[in-house]
Amino acid sequence: MFPFSDASNKVVDVKTICAMTNNTSFCSNLLNSRPGGAAGADLHTLMQYTVDVIYGNVTDTIELINMLIANCNNQDVSAKYHFGLCLRALICAKSDIEYNRNQLQFKNYDRLSVGFALVDTDLQTQTCSVFPPHYNDSSVLPKYVEGVTQVNQIIGTIFSLLRSG
């Protein structure tokens, strides 16, 4: 078991967390948008907030995909296939995020590593912007998926800090 209990109460500066991500500005804006701000918030609190954010983002993205499928021209088989793959990937991600939310609620940090790895796999191996590679998606879906991916990276960074103690 990892020494999570001590690390979960640890306060880490937003700049330190965000310096470990690919998009420091996005990270800083997200963490500082937490009600009450991020200053003085411990890692557990920041983790809960970002998991809630990604859950909302994935839910919104699933709703967008359902709308895109409903509005899709029946003759555009590539679009329907593309959106269907995205939908399946994000439904899997949402299920894994729900698992993580439950584990986080009970501070079962040792079980989070599996859950976050699954979300990462859902997003990396089935990312809507690359499957099928020949489909040129001009909708806002790639932007939504990129946002989900960036929030997931922040979660991974916070998790690494939790794990390192």
Backbone as a printed PyTorch tensor [residue, N CA C, xyz], in Angstrom:
tensor([[[  0.8430,  -1.1770,   0.0000],
         [  0.0000,   0.0000,   0.0000],
         [  0.8880,   1.2400,   0.0000]],

        [[  0.4610,   2.2510,  -0.7240],
         [  1.2150,   3.4930,  -0.8300],
         [  0.9470,   4.3780,   0.3870]],

        [[  1.8740,   5.2810,   0.7040],
         [  1.6770,   6.1730,   1.8510],
         [  0.7520,   7.3350,   1.5000]],

        [[ -0.4480,   7.0120,   1.0370],
         [ -1.3590,   8.0400,   0.5540],
         [ -1.9640,   8.8790,   1.6680]],

        [[ -2.2140,   8.2870,   2.8220],
         [ -2.9520,   9.0100,   3.8480],
         [ -2.2560,  10.3040,   4.2530]],

        [[ -0.9440,  10.2780,   4.3600],
         [ -0.2090,  11.4920,   4.7040],
         [ -0.1980,  12.4710,   3.5400]],

        [[ -0.0270,  11.9720,   2.3420],
         [  0.0780,  12.8330,   1.1630],
         [ -1.2470,  13.5010,   0.8180]],

        [[ -2.3640,  12.8650,   1.1390],
         [ -3.6570,  13.4300,   0.7430],
         [ -3.9350,  14.7630,   1.4170]],

        [[ -3.3520,  14.9800,   2.5840],
         [ -3.5370,  16.2400,   3.3040],
         [ -2.5000,  17.2870,   2.9210]],

        [[ -1.5720,  16.8990,   2.0870],
         [ -0.4880,  17.7910,   1.6800],
         [ -1.0140,  18.8910,   0.7570]],

        [[ -0.5650,  20.1180,   1.0130],
         [ -0.9270,  21.2520,   0.1640],
         [  0.2260,  21.4840,  -0.8050]],

        [[ -0.0860,  21.4940,  -2.0930],
         [  0.9160,  21.7220,  -3.1320],
         [  0.4640,  22.9220,  -3.9530]],

        [[  1.3780,  23.8230,  -4.2060],
         [  1.0890,  25.0270,  -4.9760],
         [  0.6300,  24.6690,  -6.3890]],

        [[ -0.3540,  25.4050,  -6.8860],
         [ -0.8890,  25.1800,  -8.2310],
         [  0.2190,  25.2660,  -9.2780]],

        [[  1.1430,  26.1970,  -9.1150],
         [  2.2390,  26.3410, -10.0830],
         [  3.0710,  25.0680, -10.1560]],

        [[  3.2870,  24.4380,  -9.0150],
         [  4.0600,  23.1930,  -8.9720],
         [  3.3270,  22.0820,  -9.7150]],

        [[  2.0350,  21.9630,  -9.4660],
         [  1.2350,  20.9330, -10.1390],
         [  1.2230,  21.1810, -11.6430]],

        [[  0.9170,  22.4090, -12.0170],
         [  0.7260,  22.7300, -13.4350],
         [  2.0260,  22.7000, -14.2350]],

        [[  3.1520,  22.9130, -13.5680],
         [  4.4430,  22.8360, -14.2580],
         [  4.7080,  21.4240, -14.7730]],

        [[  4.0070,  20.4420, -14.2110],
         [  4.1980,  19.0470, -14.6000],
         [  3.2400,  18.6200, -15.7170]],

        [[  2.4330,  19.5520, -16.2230],
         [  1.4720,  19.2370, -17.2850],
         [  1.9200,  19.8580, -18.6020]],

        [[  1.2780,  19.4480, -19.6880],
         [  1.6170,  19.9890, -21.0130],
         [  1.0630,  21.3790, -21.2530]],

        [[ -0.0150,  21.7300, -20.5650],
         [ -0.6480,  23.0290, -20.7770],
         [ -0.8310,  23.7050, -19.4220]],

        [[  0.1910,  24.4330, -18.9970],
         [  0.1760,  25.0430, -17.6610],
         [ -0.9570,  26.0530, -17.4990]],

        [[ -1.2630,  26.7860, -18.5420],
         [ -2.3260,  27.7860, -18.4770],
         [ -3.6890,  27.1200, -18.2520]],

        [[ -3.9700,  26.0750, -19.0090],
         [ -5.2260,  25.3350, -18.8510],
         [ -5.3210,  24.7800, -17.4320]],

        [[ -4.2450,  24.1740, -16.9620],
         [ -4.1940,  23.5800, -15.6290],
         [ -4.4510,  24.6320, -14.5530]],

        [[ -3.7560,  25.7390, -14.6500],
         [ -3.9050,  26.8050, -13.6660],
         [ -5.3280,  27.3550, -13.6570]],

        [[ -5.8760,  27.5940, -14.8370],
         [ -7.2540,  28.0930, -14.9240],
         [ -8.2400,  27.1030, -14.3160]],

        [[ -8.0360,  25.8240, -14.6040],
         [ -8.9460,  24.8040, -14.0880],
         [ -8.8790,  24.7260, -12.5610]],

        [[ -7.6790,  24.5730, -12.0240],
         [ -7.5540,  24.4110, -10.5740],
         [ -7.9900,  25.6630,  -9.8230]],

        [[ -7.6760,  26.8210, -10.3710],
         [ -8.0700,  28.0650,  -9.7070],
         [ -9.5550,  28.3730,  -9.8640]],

        [[-10.2500,  27.6450, -10.7410],
         [-11.6930,  27.8400, -10.8950],
         [-12.4780,  27.0670,  -9.8330]],

        [[-11.7690,  26.3020,  -9.0260],
         [-12.4120,  25.5660,  -7.9360],
         [-13.1000,  26.5720,  -7.0100]],

        [[-14.3580,  26.3040,  -6.6390],
         [-15.0200,  27.2090,  -5.6890],
         [-14.1740,  27.3570,  -4.4240]],

        [[-13.8720,  28.5740,  -4.0720],
         [-12.9850,  28.8250,  -2.9390],
         [-11.5350,  28.9250,  -3.3610]],

        [[-11.2610,  28.6560,  -4.6220],
         [ -9.9000,  28.7290,  -5.1460],
         [ -9.0780,  27.5060,  -4.8050]],

        [[ -7.8960,  27.4640,  -5.3430],
         [ -7.0100,  26.3160,  -5.1310],
         [ -5.9920,  26.5790,  -4.0290]],

        [[ -5.7650,  27.8370,  -3.7150],
         [ -4.7640,  28.1770,  -2.6940],
         [ -5.1560,  27.5430,  -1.3620]],

        [[ -4.2300,  26.7960,  -0.7950],
         [ -4.4540,  26.1510,   0.4870],
         [ -5.2220,  24.8400,   0.4140]],

        [[ -5.6680,  24.4490,  -0.7620],
         [ -6.4050,  23.1880,  -0.9080],
         [ -5.4260,  22.0190,  -0.9140]],

        [[ -5.7770,  20.9520,  -0.2020],
         [ -4.9020,  19.7820,  -0.1750],
         [ -5.0950,  18.9440,  -1.4390]],

        [[ -4.2070,  17.9720,  -1.6130],
         [ -4.2390,  17.1450,  -2.8220],
         [ -5.5490,  16.3760,  -2.9690]],

        [[ -6.0860,  15.8950,  -1.8540],
         [ -7.3560,  15.1650,  -1.9200],
         [ -8.4680,  16.0730,  -2.4530]],

        [[ -8.5270,  17.2870,  -1.9600],
         [ -9.5500,  18.2430,  -2.3930],
         [ -9.3990,  18.5700,  -3.8720]],

        [[ -8.1580,  18.8030,  -4.3110],
         [ -7.9170,  19.0960,  -5.7290],
         [ -8.2430,  17.8900,  -6.6060]],

        [[ -7.9450,  16.7010,  -6.1050],
         [ -8.2670,  15.4810,  -6.8500],
         [ -9.7840,  15.3360,  -6.9830]],

        [[-10.5080,  15.5340,  -5.8920],
         [-11.9680,  15.4400,  -5.9530],
         [-12.5290,  16.4340,  -6.9590]],

        [[-12.0240,  17.6480,  -6.9230],
         [-12.5180,  18.6840,  -7.8240],
         [-12.2660,  18.3120,  -9.2870]],

        [[-11.0490,  17.8880,  -9.6020],
         [-10.7370,  17.5720, -10.9980],
         [-11.4870,  16.3320, -11.4770]],

        [[-11.7050,  15.3690, -10.6080],
         [-12.4880,  14.1860, -10.9880],
         [-13.9390,  14.5920, -11.2610]],

        [[-14.4760,  15.5000, -10.4490],
         [-15.8320,  15.9930, -10.7110],
         [-15.8930,  16.7500, -12.0380]],

        [[-14.8550,  17.5310, -12.3220],
         [-14.8040,  18.2810, -13.5850],
         [-14.7610,  17.3240, -14.7720]],

        [[-13.8840,  16.3210, -14.7160],
         [-13.7790,  15.4100, -15.8600],
         [-15.0710,  14.6090, -16.0340]],

        [[-15.7140,  14.2680, -14.9370],
         [-16.9900,  13.5540, -15.0350],
         [-18.0180,  14.4110, -15.7800]],

        [[-18.0900,  15.6790, -15.4240],
         [-18.9940,  16.5960, -16.1160],
         [-18.6230,  16.7780, -17.5750]],

        [[-17.3230,  16.8950, -17.8450],
         [-16.8600,  17.0640, -19.2290],
         [-17.1810,  15.8400, -20.0850]],

        [[-16.9710,  14.6620, -19.5360],
         [-17.2630,  13.4320, -20.2830],
         [-18.7680,  13.3060, -20.5190]],

        [[-19.5590,  13.6310, -19.5080],
         [-21.0170,  13.5970, -19.6630],
         [-21.4640,  14.5500, -20.7720]],

        [[-20.9230,  15.7680, -20.7700],
         [-21.2520,  16.7430, -21.8200],
         [-20.8180,  16.2510, -23.1970]],

        [[-19.6560,  15.6050, -23.2590],
         [-19.1410,  15.1060, -24.5370],
         [-20.0100,  13.9700, -25.0620]],

        [[-20.4720,  13.1090, -24.1760],
         [-21.3790,  12.0300, -24.5830],
         [-22.6800,  12.6170, -25.1320]],

        [[-23.1990,  13.6390, -24.4680],
         [-24.4190,  14.2980, -24.9600],
         [-24.1800,  14.9120, -26.3390]],

        [[-23.0150,  15.5330, -26.5280],
         [-22.6740,  16.1080, -27.8300],
         [-22.6350,  15.0230, -28.9040]],

        [[-21.9940,  13.9040, -28.6040],
         [-21.8910,  12.8150, -29.5840],
         [-23.2750,  12.2840, -29.9420]],

        [[-24.1220,  12.1100, -28.9480],
         [-25.4850,  11.6420, -29.2350],
         [-26.2160,  12.6180, -30.1520]],

        [[-26.0030,  13.9200, -29.9380],
         [-26.6090,  14.9270, -30.8040],
         [-26.0260,  14.8470, -32.2180]],

        [[-24.7030,  14.6700, -32.3100],
         [-24.0630,  14.5640, -33.6240],
         [-24.5680,  13.3440, -34.3870]],

        [[-24.7300,  12.2340, -33.6830],
         [-25.2500,  11.0170, -34.3220],
         [-26.6840,  11.2410, -34.7950]],

        [[-27.4940,  11.8730, -33.9530],
         [-28.8960,  12.1220, -34.3090],
         [-29.0170,  13.0450, -35.5190]],

        [[-28.0950,  13.9840, -35.6420],
         [-28.1400,  14.9510, -36.7440],
         [-27.3420,  14.5140, -37.9640]],

        [[-26.7440,  13.3450, -37.8790],
         [-25.8830,  12.8610, -38.9550],
         [-26.7150,  12.3950, -40.1480]],

        [[-26.2510,  12.7300, -41.3070],
         [-26.8700,  12.2810, -42.5470],
         [-26.7290,  10.7630, -42.6290]],

        [[-27.8190,  10.0680, -42.9010],
         [-27.7890,   8.6000, -42.9740],
         [-26.7940,   8.0710, -43.9930]],

        [[-26.4660,   8.8730, -44.9900],
         [-25.5250,   8.4240, -46.0170],
         [-24.0710,   8.6190, -45.5980]],

        [[-23.8420,   9.3420, -44.5160],
         [-22.4710,   9.5930, -44.0590],
         [-22.0530,   8.4960, -43.0780]],

        [[-21.7390,   7.3440, -43.6350],
         [-21.3830,   6.1710, -42.8410],
         [-20.1080,   6.4140, -42.0370]],

        [[-19.1430,   7.1030, -42.6240],
         [-17.8820,   7.3840, -41.9250],
         [-18.1210,   8.2060, -40.6690]],

        [[-18.9840,   9.1970, -40.7610],
         [-19.2800,  10.0380, -39.5980],
         [-19.9560,   9.2200, -38.5080]],

        [[-20.9440,   8.4190, -38.8760],
         [-21.6390,   7.6010, -37.8780],
         [-20.6790,   6.6140, -37.2160]],

        [[-19.8010,   6.0290, -38.0050],
         [-18.8110,   5.0970, -37.4670],
         [-17.8780,   5.8250, -36.5010]],

        [[-17.3850,   6.9570, -36.9230],
         [-16.4850,   7.7780, -36.1110],
         [-17.1490,   8.1540, -34.7830]],

        [[-18.3550,   8.6940, -34.8610],
         [-19.0440,   9.1210, -33.6470],
         [-19.3920,   7.9280, -32.7620]],

        [[-19.7130,   6.7970, -33.3700],
         [-19.9940,   5.5880, -32.5980],
         [-18.7820,   5.1070, -31.8160]],

        [[-17.6060,   5.1310, -32.4590],
         [-16.3730,   4.7580, -31.7510],
         [-16.1070,   5.7040, -30.5910]],

        [[-16.2820,   6.9780, -30.8420],
         [-16.0680,   7.9770, -29.7950],
         [-17.0250,   7.7520, -28.6350]],

        [[-18.2670,   7.4880, -28.9700],
         [-19.2800,   7.2710, -27.9390],
         [-18.9120,   6.0830, -27.0570]],

        [[-18.5210,   4.9870, -27.6740],
         [-18.1310,   3.8030, -26.8960],
         [-16.9310,   4.0940, -25.9970]],

        [[-15.9430,   4.7940, -26.5270],
         [-14.7490,   5.1170, -25.7360],
         [-15.1070,   5.9830, -24.5410]],

        [[-15.9680,   6.9590, -24.7570],
         [-16.3090,   7.8750, -23.6720],
         [-17.2620,   7.2550, -22.6600]],

        [[-18.1120,   6.3320, -23.0970],
         [-18.9460,   5.6020, -22.1360],
         [-18.0560,   4.7570, -21.2270]],

        [[-17.0360,   4.1280, -21.7970],
         [-16.0650,   3.3680, -20.9900],
         [-15.3380,   4.2950, -20.0200]],

        [[-14.8990,   5.4430, -20.5170],
         [-14.1930,   6.4070, -19.6640],
         [-15.0950,   6.8690, -18.5260]],

        [[-16.3600,   7.1450, -18.8270],
         [-17.2890,   7.6080, -17.7900],
         [-17.4680,   6.5500, -16.7070]],

        [[-17.5760,   5.3050, -17.1160],
         [-17.7030,   4.2110, -16.1560],
         [-16.4690,   4.1290, -15.2590]],

        [[-15.2920,   4.2690, -15.8560],
         [-14.0500,   4.2300, -15.0790],
         [-13.9440,   5.4350, -14.1460]],

        [[-14.4230,   6.5880, -14.5870],
         [-14.4050,   7.7840, -13.7430],
         [-15.3680,   7.6060, -12.5660]],

        [[-16.5240,   6.9950, -12.8110],
         [-17.4640,   6.7120, -11.7160],
         [-16.8070,   5.8130, -10.6730]],

        [[-16.0740,   4.8080, -11.1300],
         [-15.3340,   3.9330, -10.2190],
         [-14.3580,   4.7680,  -9.3910]],

        [[-13.6240,   5.6510, -10.0600],
         [-12.6460,   6.4840,  -9.3630],
         [-13.3060,   7.4120,  -8.3530]],

        [[-14.4520,   7.9680,  -8.7100],
         [-15.1620,   8.8520,  -7.7770],
         [-15.5200,   8.0960,  -6.5050]],

        [[-15.9740,   6.8640,  -6.6510],
         [-16.3220,   6.0570,  -5.4790],
         [-15.0960,   5.7470,  -4.6350]],

        [[-14.0040,   5.3830,  -5.2810],
         [-12.7790,   5.0830,  -4.5380],
         [-12.2530,   6.3280,  -3.8290]],

        [[-12.3370,   7.4520,  -4.4910],
         [-11.8600,   8.7140,  -3.9260],
         [-12.7020,   9.1280,  -2.7240]],

        [[-13.9970,   8.9080,  -2.8090],
         [-14.8980,   9.2550,  -1.7070],
         [-14.4750,   8.5540,  -0.4190]],

        [[-14.0200,   7.3170,  -0.5440],
         [-13.6040,   6.5420,   0.6210],
         [-12.0910,   6.5630,   0.8340]],

        [[-11.4150,   7.4120,   0.0910],
         [ -9.9560,   7.5760,   0.1610],
         [ -9.2170,   6.2630,  -0.0800]],

        [[ -9.7350,   5.4540,  -0.9890],
         [ -9.0750,   4.2120,  -1.3930],
         [ -8.0810,   4.5360,  -2.5030]],

        [[ -7.0250,   5.2490,  -2.1420],
         [ -6.0740,   5.7370,  -3.1390],
         [ -5.3440,   4.6170,  -3.8700]],

        [[ -5.0950,   3.5100,  -3.1740],
         [ -4.3710,   2.4160,  -3.8170],
         [ -5.1700,   1.8210,  -4.9760]],

        [[ -6.4810,   1.9370,  -4.9510],
         [ -7.3110,   1.4160,  -6.0410],
         [ -7.4740,   2.4200,  -7.1810]],

        [[ -7.1320,   3.6620,  -6.9260],
         [ -7.2760,   4.6890,  -7.9560],
         [ -6.3230,   4.4830,  -9.1230]],

        [[ -5.1460,   3.9340,  -8.8580],
         [ -4.1690,   3.7940,  -9.9360],
         [ -4.7240,   2.9490, -11.0760]],

        [[ -5.4520,   1.8970, -10.7450],
         [ -6.0580,   1.0500, -11.7770],
         [ -7.1270,   1.8360, -12.5190]],

        [[ -7.9650,   2.5300, -11.7820],
         [ -9.0420,   3.2990, -12.4020],
         [ -8.5400,   4.3910, -13.3190]],

        [[ -7.4990,   5.1070, -12.8960],
         [ -6.9690,   6.1760, -13.7350],
         [ -6.2440,   5.6240, -14.9530]],

        [[ -5.6110,   4.4870, -14.7980],
         [ -4.9610,   3.8550, -15.9540],
         [ -6.0090,   3.4700, -16.9960]],

        [[ -7.1580,   3.0060, -16.5460],
         [ -8.2300,   2.6400, -17.4760],
         [ -8.7780,   3.8590, -18.2080]],

        [[ -8.9670,   4.9680, -17.4970],
         [ -9.4420,   6.1950, -18.1480],
         [ -8.4250,   6.6440, -19.1840]],

        [[ -7.1500,   6.6050, -18.8080],
         [ -6.0950,   7.0040, -19.7390],
         [ -6.1130,   6.1240, -20.9830]],

        [[ -6.2890,   4.8250, -20.7970],
         [ -6.3650,   3.8990, -21.9320],
         [ -7.5750,   4.2170, -22.8050]],

        [[ -8.7150,   4.4690, -22.1720],
         [ -9.9200,   4.8240, -22.9380],
         [ -9.6550,   6.0400, -23.8140]],

        [[ -8.9840,   7.0310, -23.2580],
         [ -8.7510,   8.2760, -23.9940],
         [ -7.6200,   8.1590, -25.0110]],

        [[ -6.5610,   7.4390, -24.6760],
         [ -5.3940,   7.3690, -25.5550],
         [ -5.5720,   6.4020, -26.7170]],

        [[ -6.1550,   5.2480, -26.4570],
         [ -6.2400,   4.2410, -27.5180],
         [ -7.4810,   4.3900, -28.3770]],

        [[ -8.4570,   5.1190, -27.8880],
         [ -9.6960,   5.2540, -28.6480],
         [-10.0740,   6.7190, -28.8220]],

        [[ -9.0960,   7.5910, -28.8350],
         [ -9.3790,   9.0120, -28.9340],
         [-10.1710,   9.3200, -30.1870]],

        [[-11.2000,  10.0940, -30.0040],
         [-12.1250,  10.4170, -31.0980],
         [-11.4570,  11.1680, -32.2330]],

        [[-10.3680,  11.8170, -31.9660],
         [ -9.7280,  12.6060, -33.0210],
         [ -8.8700,  11.7570, -33.9480]],

        [[ -8.6230,  10.4900, -33.6110],
         [ -7.7710,   9.6700, -34.4740],
         [ -8.4680,   8.4470, -35.0650]],

        [[ -9.6410,   8.0730, -34.5820],
         [-10.3350,   6.9030, -35.1090],
         [-11.5910,   7.3140, -35.8330]],

        [[-11.8950,   6.9060, -37.0200],
         [-10.9120,   6.3330, -37.9350],
         [ -9.9750,   7.4280, -38.4170]],

        [[ -8.7260,   7.0890, -38.7010],
         [ -7.7350,   8.1040, -39.0570],
         [ -8.1120,   8.9270, -40.2790]],

        [[ -8.8770,   8.3710, -41.1850],
         [ -9.2070,   9.0820, -42.4160],
         [-10.3980,  10.0250, -42.2590]],

        [[-11.0850,  10.0060, -41.1160],
         [-12.2490,  10.8650, -40.9470],
         [-11.8100,  12.2500, -40.4710]],

        [[-12.2000,  13.2680, -41.2040],
         [-11.8590,  14.6470, -40.8620],
         [-13.0440,  15.2530, -40.1170]],

        [[-12.9750,  15.2430, -38.8050],
         [-14.0730,  15.7150, -37.9630],
         [-14.0220,  17.2310, -37.8430]],

        [[-14.9940,  17.9000, -38.4530],
         [-15.0360,  19.3640, -38.4090],
         [-15.9830,  19.8740, -37.3210]],

        [[-16.5300,  18.9700, -36.5200],
         [-17.4140,  19.3760, -35.4270],
         [-16.5640,  19.8880, -34.2520]],

        [[-17.2290,  20.2530, -33.1710],
         [-16.5100,  20.7010, -31.9670],
         [-16.0520,  19.5140, -31.1130]],

        [[-16.3630,  18.3010, -31.5470],
         [-16.0050,  17.1120, -30.7710],
         [-14.5130,  17.0170, -30.4560]],

        [[-13.6050,  17.2150, -31.4170],
         [-12.1830,  17.1280, -31.0680],
         [-11.7720,  18.1110, -29.9580]],

        [[-12.3940,  19.2820, -29.9430],
         [-12.1040,  20.2670, -28.8890],
         [-12.5840,  19.7500, -27.5280]],

        [[-13.7570,  19.1500, -27.4950],
         [-14.2780,  18.5800, -26.2550],
         [-13.3570,  17.4690, -25.7450]],

        [[-12.9580,  16.5880, -26.6650],
         [-12.0990,  15.4600, -26.2870],
         [-10.7430,  15.9630, -25.7920]],

        [[-10.2130,  16.9860, -26.4250],
         [ -8.9390,  17.5630, -25.9810],
         [ -9.0680,  18.1070, -24.5600]],

        [[-10.1810,  18.7430, -24.2510],
         [-10.4110,  19.2380, -22.8910],
         [-10.4420,  18.1090, -21.8820]],

        [[-11.1270,  17.0270, -22.2120],
         [-11.1840,  15.8560, -21.3320],
         [ -9.7770,  15.2910, -21.1300]],

        [[ -9.0170,  15.1960, -22.1990],
         [ -7.6550,  14.6620, -22.1300],
         [ -6.7700,  15.5320, -21.2440]],

        [[ -6.9090,  16.8460, -21.3580],
         [ -6.0980,  17.7460, -20.5360],
         [ -6.4640,  17.6390, -19.0560]],

        [[ -7.7510,  17.5340, -18.7510],
         [ -8.1600,  17.3690, -17.3510],
         [ -7.6270,  16.0420, -16.8220]],

        [[ -7.6780,  15.0040, -17.6360],
         [ -7.1540,  13.7060, -17.2070],
         [ -5.6560,  13.7740, -16.9190]],

        [[ -4.9290,  14.5760, -17.6790],
         [ -3.5010,  14.7340, -17.4100],
         [ -3.2770,  15.4230, -16.0590]],

        [[ -4.1030,  16.3900, -15.7320],
         [ -3.9980,  17.0640, -14.4330],
         [ -4.2760,  16.0660, -13.3120]],

        [[ -5.2800,  15.2320, -13.5010],
         [ -5.5960,  14.1950, -12.5130],
         [ -4.3990,  13.2680, -12.3250]],

        [[ -3.7800,  12.8620, -13.4240],
         [ -2.5960,  12.0010, -13.3410],
         [ -1.4570,  12.6640, -12.5930]],

        [[ -1.2960,  13.9590, -12.7830],
         [ -0.2440,  14.7030, -12.0890],
         [ -0.5250,  14.7530, -10.5910]],

        [[ -1.7620,  15.0650, -10.2300],
         [ -2.1210,  15.1020,  -8.8060],
         [ -1.9550,  13.7160,  -8.1980]],

        [[ -2.3590,  12.6890,  -8.9330],
         [ -2.2070,  11.3220,  -8.4340],
         [ -0.7350,  10.9890,  -8.2020]],

        [[  0.1390,  11.4060,  -9.1090],
         [  1.5800,  11.1700,  -8.9380],
         [  2.0900,  11.8390,  -7.6690]],

        [[  1.6070,  13.0390,  -7.4030],
         [  2.0080,  13.7420,  -6.1800],
         [  1.4610,  13.0440,  -4.9390]],

        [[  0.2580,  12.5120,  -5.0350],
         [ -0.3010,  11.7340,  -3.9250],
         [  0.5420,  10.4930,  -3.6630]],

        [[  0.9310,   9.8470,  -4.7390],
         [  1.6900,   8.6060,  -4.6160],
         [  3.1040,   8.8460,  -4.1030]],

        [[  3.6990,   9.9640,  -4.4910],
         [  5.0790,  10.2360,  -4.0760],
         [  5.1650,  10.7040,  -2.6300]],

        [[  4.0340,  11.0790,  -2.0720],
         [  4.0040,  11.4890,  -0.6670],
         [  4.5920,  12.8330,  -0.4890]]])
